[in-house]
Amino acid sequence: MNTTRRQFAGLLGASALAAHSPFAFAQDKTIRVLVGFAAGGAADTVARAVAEGVRGHGFNMLVDNKGGAGGRLATEALISAPADGATLLMTPMGNLTLFPHVFKTLSYDPLKQFVGVGKACSMSFALAVGANSPAKTLKEFLDLARKDNSMAAYGTPGAGTAMHFIGQLLGKASKVPLAHVPYRGGSAAVTDAIGGVLPCVITTLPNLLPLHQSGKLRILAISDEVPLSALPGVPTLKSLGYSDLVITETFALFARAGTPTPLVAQLNKSVTEAVQSDKIASLLRKLEYQPQTATTEALDKQLRDEHARWSQIVKASGYAPEDS
């Protein structure tokens, strides 16, 4: 087939546009998804599920675990990368909304340096006691804690975490002087609760649910908006009268601010389609995560709303920010 000079010029123009298109990198370059935690953890599991789903929706994602400093190293690595969409961050939302209020200094500003790409899922937190605990309900636990200080301790994965503040808010609302016991990670706290060393543990629901189902722990309440089918008979803190204790954790993808808007929109479409697919949604539910999606605008609004909410909670608690 012969090509006219005008057609040839048109082809050259199209090629030039493609070379400068924000989508050009995707044709020969895999998107690196930074995860600030070790392989096998919650953020890593969610990131790999999304990456698997996105492969059939226009992009190829490779998870890059960059653990350290509670996820902050991966966040800093995103800020150091070009704003071209080739590097994204999968993170618990709390790393961007709570951390600014519990650390004196951070090397990044989540309200200025990030743009929401897509939401993957959320998870609840739960309060549990050992199987041999006399407390069968949250009221019974609080009554025991009110009468006996040794029963008022609750363990969490660490100071300054969402779980730390859930315990503080519960103690304040119930007028029971609950005592926080910070651990270096949730596993040790769970082990001590199972062994009866720790009266109560507050941590992520996916970590507690298998132990509840096997009878090693007893979940007394969850921090979700509504009860979960996987926990028949287990109430929400809200249903027990603690309306301020609807606190969940969102896992979402973020890019650097300045990433081309058309690319962010296309990534959002791909992530949304992946999470809503039967395969990925079923996988996330099996792991006790609630699949959720959002537009980039809704995700950015959630970031700002939760940032403001945590600011109020942390200030009201009197928590002293730590060095980052």
Short mmCIF file of C-alpha atoms in Angstrom, two decimals:
data_model
loop_
_atom_site.label_atom_id
_atom_site.label_comp_id
_atom_site.label_asym_id
_atom_site.label_seq_id
_atom_site.Cartn_x
_atom_site.Cartn_y
_atom_site.Cartn_z
CA MET A 1 0.00 0.00 0.00
CA ASN A 2 1.37 3.42 -0.99
CA THR A 3 1.54 6.17 1.62
CA THR A 4 1.01 9.77 0.65
CA ARG A 5 3.21 12.55 2.00
CA ARG A 6 0.28 13.83 4.10
CA GLN A 7 -0.36 10.38 5.55
CA PHE A 8 3.34 9.97 6.32
CA ALA A 9 3.42 13.32 8.09
CA GLY A 10 0.36 12.27 10.09
CA LEU A 11 2.08 9.06 11.17
CA LEU A 12 5.14 11.00 12.27
CA GLY A 13 2.93 13.33 14.29
CA ALA A 14 1.18 10.40 15.96
CA SER A 15 4.53 8.84 16.83
CA ALA A 16 5.73 12.07 18.38
CA LEU A 17 2.59 12.33 20.49
CA ALA A 18 2.98 8.73 21.65
CA ALA A 19 6.57 9.38 22.70
CA HIS A 20 5.43 12.22 24.93
CA SER A 21 2.25 10.49 26.12
CA PRO A 22 2.00 9.88 29.86
CA PHE A 23 1.13 6.28 28.96
CA ALA A 24 4.33 5.69 26.96
CA PHE A 25 6.24 4.16 29.89
CA ALA A 26 3.65 1.42 30.27
CA GLN A 27 4.52 0.00 26.86
CA ASP A 28 8.01 -1.06 27.90
CA LYS A 29 8.27 -0.55 31.63
CA THR A 30 6.64 -2.29 34.57
CA ILE A 31 5.08 -0.16 37.30
CA ARG A 32 6.96 -0.57 40.57
CA VAL A 33 4.63 -0.78 43.56
CA LEU A 34 6.46 0.08 46.76
CA VAL A 35 5.34 -1.66 49.94
CA GLY A 36 6.83 -0.51 53.21
CA PHE A 37 6.52 -3.87 54.93
CA ALA A 38 7.91 -7.38 54.59
CA ALA A 39 6.49 -9.98 52.24
CA GLY A 40 3.52 -11.81 53.70
CA GLY A 41 2.20 -8.87 55.71
CA ALA A 42 -1.14 -7.17 55.20
CA ALA A 43 0.04 -4.40 52.85
CA ASP A 44 2.13 -6.85 50.84
CA THR A 45 -0.74 -9.33 50.51
CA VAL A 46 -3.12 -6.63 49.29
CA ALA A 47 -0.54 -5.19 46.88
CA ARG A 48 0.10 -8.58 45.29
CA ALA A 49 -3.61 -9.27 44.93
CA VAL A 50 -4.14 -5.93 43.17
CA ALA A 51 -1.05 -6.46 40.99
CA GLU A 52 -2.41 -9.83 39.89
CA GLY A 53 -5.77 -8.30 39.02
CA VAL A 54 -4.33 -5.31 37.18
CA ARG A 55 -2.37 -7.53 34.78
CA GLY A 56 -5.60 -8.16 32.95
CA HIS A 57 -6.60 -4.51 32.95
CA GLY A 58 -3.91 -2.66 31.06
CA PHE A 59 -0.89 -2.48 33.35
CA ASN A 60 1.83 -4.72 34.73
CA MET A 61 2.77 -4.14 38.36
CA LEU A 62 5.78 -5.50 40.24
CA VAL A 63 5.72 -5.37 44.04
CA ASP A 64 8.91 -4.02 45.62
CA ASN A 65 9.12 -4.59 49.39
CA LYS A 66 11.04 -1.76 51.02
CA GLY A 67 10.45 -2.37 54.70
CA GLY A 68 11.61 -0.22 57.58
CA ALA A 69 10.54 2.59 59.90
CA GLY A 70 6.94 1.39 59.98
CA GLY A 71 6.52 1.87 56.26
CA ARG A 72 8.09 5.32 56.08
CA LEU A 73 11.09 4.21 54.02
CA ALA A 74 8.84 3.16 51.15
CA THR A 75 6.93 6.44 51.38
CA GLU A 76 10.19 8.37 51.18
CA ALA A 77 11.25 6.27 48.19
CA LEU A 78 8.11 7.32 46.33
CA ILE A 79 8.92 10.98 46.92
CA SER A 80 12.39 10.38 45.47
CA ALA A 81 11.01 8.79 42.30
CA PRO A 82 9.91 10.75 39.20
CA ALA A 83 6.28 11.83 39.07
CA ASP A 84 5.60 9.74 35.98
CA GLY A 85 3.41 6.97 37.36
CA ALA A 86 6.13 4.35 36.98
CA THR A 87 6.43 4.11 40.77
CA LEU A 88 3.44 3.85 43.10
CA LEU A 89 3.00 3.24 46.81
CA MET A 90 0.61 0.72 48.35
CA THR A 91 0.12 1.78 51.95
CA PRO A 92 -2.23 1.70 54.90
CA MET A 93 -3.95 5.08 54.89
CA GLY A 94 -2.89 5.63 58.50
CA ASN A 95 0.73 6.02 57.39
CA LEU A 96 -0.34 9.21 55.65
CA THR A 97 -3.10 10.38 58.00
CA LEU A 98 -1.99 9.33 61.49
CA PHE A 99 1.80 9.47 61.22
CA PRO A 100 1.94 13.27 60.75
CA HIS A 101 0.43 13.62 64.23
CA VAL A 102 2.49 11.04 66.12
CA PHE A 103 5.94 11.90 64.79
CA LYS A 104 7.60 15.27 65.34
CA THR A 105 9.10 15.40 61.89
CA LEU A 106 8.40 13.58 58.64
CA SER A 107 10.31 13.99 55.41
CA TYR A 108 7.08 14.17 53.43
CA ASP A 109 3.80 16.06 53.48
CA PRO A 110 0.94 13.69 52.62
CA LEU A 111 -1.46 16.53 51.81
CA LYS A 112 0.88 18.12 49.27
CA GLN A 113 3.08 15.38 47.84
CA PHE A 114 0.67 12.55 47.09
CA VAL A 115 -2.26 11.91 44.78
CA GLY A 116 -4.69 9.05 45.24
CA VAL A 117 -4.57 6.39 42.52
CA GLY A 118 -7.01 3.76 43.75
CA LYS A 119 -8.49 2.10 46.79
CA ALA A 120 -8.17 -1.66 47.26
CA CYS A 121 -9.85 -2.61 50.52
CA SER A 122 -10.39 -1.87 54.17
CA MET A 123 -10.09 -3.86 57.34
CA SER A 124 -11.43 -3.54 60.83
CA PHE A 125 -9.69 -3.62 64.17
CA ALA A 126 -10.82 -5.89 66.96
CA LEU A 127 -10.60 -6.22 70.72
CA ALA A 128 -10.03 -9.74 71.99
CA VAL A 129 -9.32 -11.65 75.19
CA GLY A 130 -7.82 -15.06 75.77
CA ALA A 131 -10.08 -18.09 75.60
CA ASN A 132 -9.75 -18.58 79.38
CA SER A 133 -10.71 -15.02 80.23
CA PRO A 134 -13.84 -14.73 82.38
CA ALA A 135 -15.01 -11.88 80.14
CA LYS A 136 -17.51 -13.09 77.56
CA THR A 137 -18.61 -9.60 76.47
CA LEU A 138 -17.03 -6.17 76.25
CA LYS A 139 -19.12 -5.01 79.21
CA GLU A 140 -17.81 -7.87 81.31
CA PHE A 141 -14.22 -7.03 80.35
CA LEU A 142 -14.71 -3.36 81.25
CA ASP A 143 -16.38 -4.31 84.56
CA LEU A 144 -13.42 -6.52 85.43
CA ALA A 145 -10.97 -3.77 84.45
CA ARG A 146 -12.86 -1.23 86.54
CA LYS A 147 -12.60 -3.42 89.65
CA ASP A 148 -9.08 -4.74 89.15
CA ASN A 149 -6.25 -2.67 87.66
CA SER A 150 -4.38 -5.82 86.69
CA MET A 151 -7.24 -6.61 84.29
CA ALA A 152 -7.18 -3.14 82.69
CA ALA A 153 -4.15 -3.63 80.45
CA TYR A 154 -4.52 -3.84 76.68
CA GLY A 155 -1.72 -4.63 74.28
CA THR A 156 -1.25 -3.29 70.75
CA PRO A 157 1.40 -3.50 68.01
CA GLY A 158 2.93 -0.26 69.26
CA ALA A 159 2.55 3.24 70.67
CA GLY A 160 1.06 5.82 68.34
CA THR A 161 -0.88 3.25 66.31
CA ALA A 162 -4.57 3.38 65.53
CA MET A 163 -5.05 0.48 67.95
CA HIS A 164 -3.37 2.45 70.73
CA PHE A 165 -5.86 5.28 70.26
CA ILE A 166 -8.85 2.92 69.99
CA GLY A 167 -7.99 1.72 73.50
CA GLN A 168 -7.57 5.27 74.76
CA LEU A 169 -10.89 6.35 73.28
CA LEU A 170 -12.64 3.30 74.72
CA GLY A 171 -11.18 3.95 78.16
CA LYS A 172 -12.24 7.57 78.06
CA ALA A 173 -15.76 6.84 76.82
CA SER A 174 -16.35 4.00 79.28
CA LYS A 175 -14.63 5.83 82.17
CA VAL A 176 -12.45 2.79 82.77
CA PRO A 177 -8.72 3.53 83.25
CA LEU A 178 -7.39 1.17 80.59
CA ALA A 179 -3.58 0.86 80.57
CA HIS A 180 -1.77 0.67 77.24
CA VAL A 181 0.98 -1.92 76.80
CA PRO A 182 2.87 -1.27 73.53
CA TYR A 183 4.54 -4.24 71.85
CA ARG A 184 6.95 -4.32 68.93
CA GLY A 185 4.42 -5.77 66.53
CA GLY A 186 1.08 -7.45 67.03
CA SER A 187 2.23 -11.09 67.13
CA ALA A 188 3.81 -10.88 70.58
CA ALA A 189 0.74 -9.15 72.00
CA VAL A 190 -1.54 -11.82 70.55
CA THR A 191 0.68 -14.59 71.98
CA ASP A 192 0.52 -13.03 75.45
CA ALA A 193 -3.26 -12.68 75.22
CA ILE A 194 -3.61 -16.33 74.26
CA GLY A 195 -1.39 -17.31 77.19
CA GLY A 196 -3.33 -15.20 79.66
CA VAL A 197 -0.39 -12.91 80.36
CA LEU A 198 -2.19 -9.98 78.74
CA PRO A 199 -5.85 -9.36 79.66
CA CYS A 200 -6.77 -7.88 76.28
CA VAL A 201 -5.31 -7.23 72.83
CA ILE A 202 -6.41 -4.73 70.20
CA THR A 203 -5.06 -5.36 66.72
CA THR A 204 -6.13 -5.96 63.13
CA LEU A 205 -9.09 -8.25 62.56
CA PRO A 206 -7.43 -10.47 59.90
CA ASN A 207 -4.78 -11.38 62.48
CA LEU A 208 -7.34 -12.26 65.15
CA LEU A 209 -10.11 -13.92 63.20
CA PRO A 210 -8.45 -17.35 62.65
CA LEU A 211 -7.60 -17.51 66.36
CA HIS A 212 -11.17 -16.58 67.29
CA GLN A 213 -12.53 -19.25 64.98
CA SER A 214 -10.16 -21.87 66.40
CA GLY A 215 -11.14 -20.99 69.98
CA LYS A 216 -7.75 -19.64 71.06
CA LEU A 217 -9.05 -16.09 71.48
CA ARG A 218 -12.44 -14.47 71.92
CA ILE A 219 -13.21 -11.34 69.93
CA LEU A 220 -15.49 -9.11 71.98
CA ALA A 221 -16.04 -6.24 69.54
CA ILE A 222 -14.88 -4.80 66.25
CA SER A 223 -14.36 -1.22 65.11
CA ASP A 224 -16.27 -1.50 61.83
CA GLU A 225 -19.42 0.41 60.94
CA VAL A 226 -21.52 -2.75 60.69
CA PRO A 227 -21.23 -6.35 61.95
CA LEU A 228 -19.40 -8.84 59.76
CA SER A 229 -20.82 -12.11 58.52
CA ALA A 230 -17.57 -13.88 59.43
CA LEU A 231 -18.20 -12.99 63.09
CA PRO A 232 -21.79 -13.94 63.93
CA GLY A 233 -22.84 -12.54 67.26
CA VAL A 234 -19.82 -10.24 67.63
CA PRO A 235 -20.98 -6.61 68.00
CA THR A 236 -19.44 -3.43 66.71
CA LEU A 237 -18.16 -0.88 69.18
CA LYS A 238 -20.66 1.53 67.66
CA SER A 239 -23.59 -0.79 68.42
CA LEU A 240 -22.41 -0.95 72.04
CA GLY A 241 -22.71 2.80 72.36
CA TYR A 242 -19.24 3.93 71.28
CA SER A 243 -20.16 5.81 68.12
CA ASP A 244 -16.79 7.57 67.91
CA LEU A 245 -15.02 4.25 67.63
CA VAL A 246 -15.81 3.50 64.01
CA ILE A 247 -12.21 3.22 62.88
CA THR A 248 -11.04 1.11 59.97
CA GLU A 249 -7.85 0.94 57.95
CA THR A 250 -7.82 1.50 54.20
CA PHE A 251 -5.22 0.10 51.83
CA ALA A 252 -4.72 2.28 48.79
CA LEU A 253 -2.33 3.15 45.98
CA PHE A 254 -0.77 6.59 45.78
CA ALA A 255 1.43 8.36 43.24
CA ARG A 256 3.57 11.44 43.57
CA ALA A 257 1.76 14.71 43.16
CA GLY A 258 2.41 16.00 39.65
CA THR A 259 1.81 12.63 37.98
CA PRO A 260 -0.13 13.35 34.76
CA THR A 261 -3.86 13.43 35.50
CA PRO A 262 -4.83 11.27 32.47
CA LEU A 263 -2.45 8.56 33.66
CA VAL A 264 -3.80 8.69 37.22
CA ALA A 265 -7.31 8.36 35.80
CA GLN A 266 -6.35 5.35 33.70
CA LEU A 267 -4.59 3.70 36.63
CA ASN A 268 -7.64 4.31 38.79
CA LYS A 269 -9.85 2.66 36.17
CA SER A 270 -7.57 -0.38 36.00
CA VAL A 271 -7.29 -0.77 39.78
CA THR A 272 -11.04 -0.35 40.21
CA GLU A 273 -11.79 -2.99 37.57
CA ALA A 274 -9.28 -5.35 39.16
CA VAL A 275 -10.65 -4.99 42.70
CA GLN A 276 -14.23 -5.36 41.49
CA SER A 277 -13.44 -8.52 39.55
CA ASP A 278 -14.82 -11.71 41.08
CA LYS A 279 -11.37 -13.25 41.35
CA ILE A 280 -9.66 -10.46 43.29
CA ALA A 281 -12.71 -9.49 45.36
CA SER A 282 -13.12 -13.12 46.43
CA LEU A 283 -9.43 -13.40 47.27
CA LEU A 284 -9.53 -10.29 49.45
CA ARG A 285 -12.70 -11.42 51.24
CA LYS A 286 -11.14 -14.82 51.91
CA LEU A 287 -8.31 -13.01 53.69
CA GLU A 288 -10.91 -10.99 55.67
CA TYR A 289 -10.41 -7.71 53.86
CA GLN A 290 -13.40 -5.79 52.56
CA PRO A 291 -12.90 -4.93 48.86
CA GLN A 292 -13.50 -1.22 48.24
CA THR A 293 -12.91 1.14 45.36
CA ALA A 294 -12.98 4.90 45.00
CA THR A 295 -12.37 7.63 42.47
CA THR A 296 -9.15 9.57 42.78
CA GLU A 297 -11.16 12.58 44.00
CA ALA A 298 -12.91 10.51 46.69
CA LEU A 299 -9.62 8.98 47.80
CA ASP A 300 -7.97 12.40 48.11
CA LYS A 301 -10.95 13.63 50.14
CA GLN A 302 -10.70 10.60 52.44
CA LEU A 303 -7.01 11.33 52.94
CA ARG A 304 -7.75 14.89 54.04
CA ASP A 305 -10.75 13.96 56.19
CA GLU A 306 -8.88 11.23 58.05
CA HIS A 307 -5.84 13.48 58.46
CA ALA A 308 -8.06 16.06 60.18
CA ARG A 309 -9.82 13.45 62.31
CA TRP A 310 -6.57 11.93 63.60
CA SER A 311 -5.26 15.39 64.40
CA GLN A 312 -8.20 15.92 66.76
CA ILE A 313 -7.93 12.44 68.31
CA VAL A 314 -4.20 12.65 68.98
CA LYS A 315 -4.41 16.17 70.43
CA ALA A 316 -7.33 15.18 72.69
CA SER A 317 -5.40 12.16 73.94
CA GLY A 318 -2.44 14.23 75.08
CA TYR A 319 -0.07 11.94 73.20
CA ALA A 320 3.45 13.35 72.91
CA PRO A 321 4.78 13.05 69.33
CA GLU A 322 7.95 11.00 68.91
CA ASP A 323 11.04 11.62 66.83
CA SER A 324 10.59 9.98 63.45
#
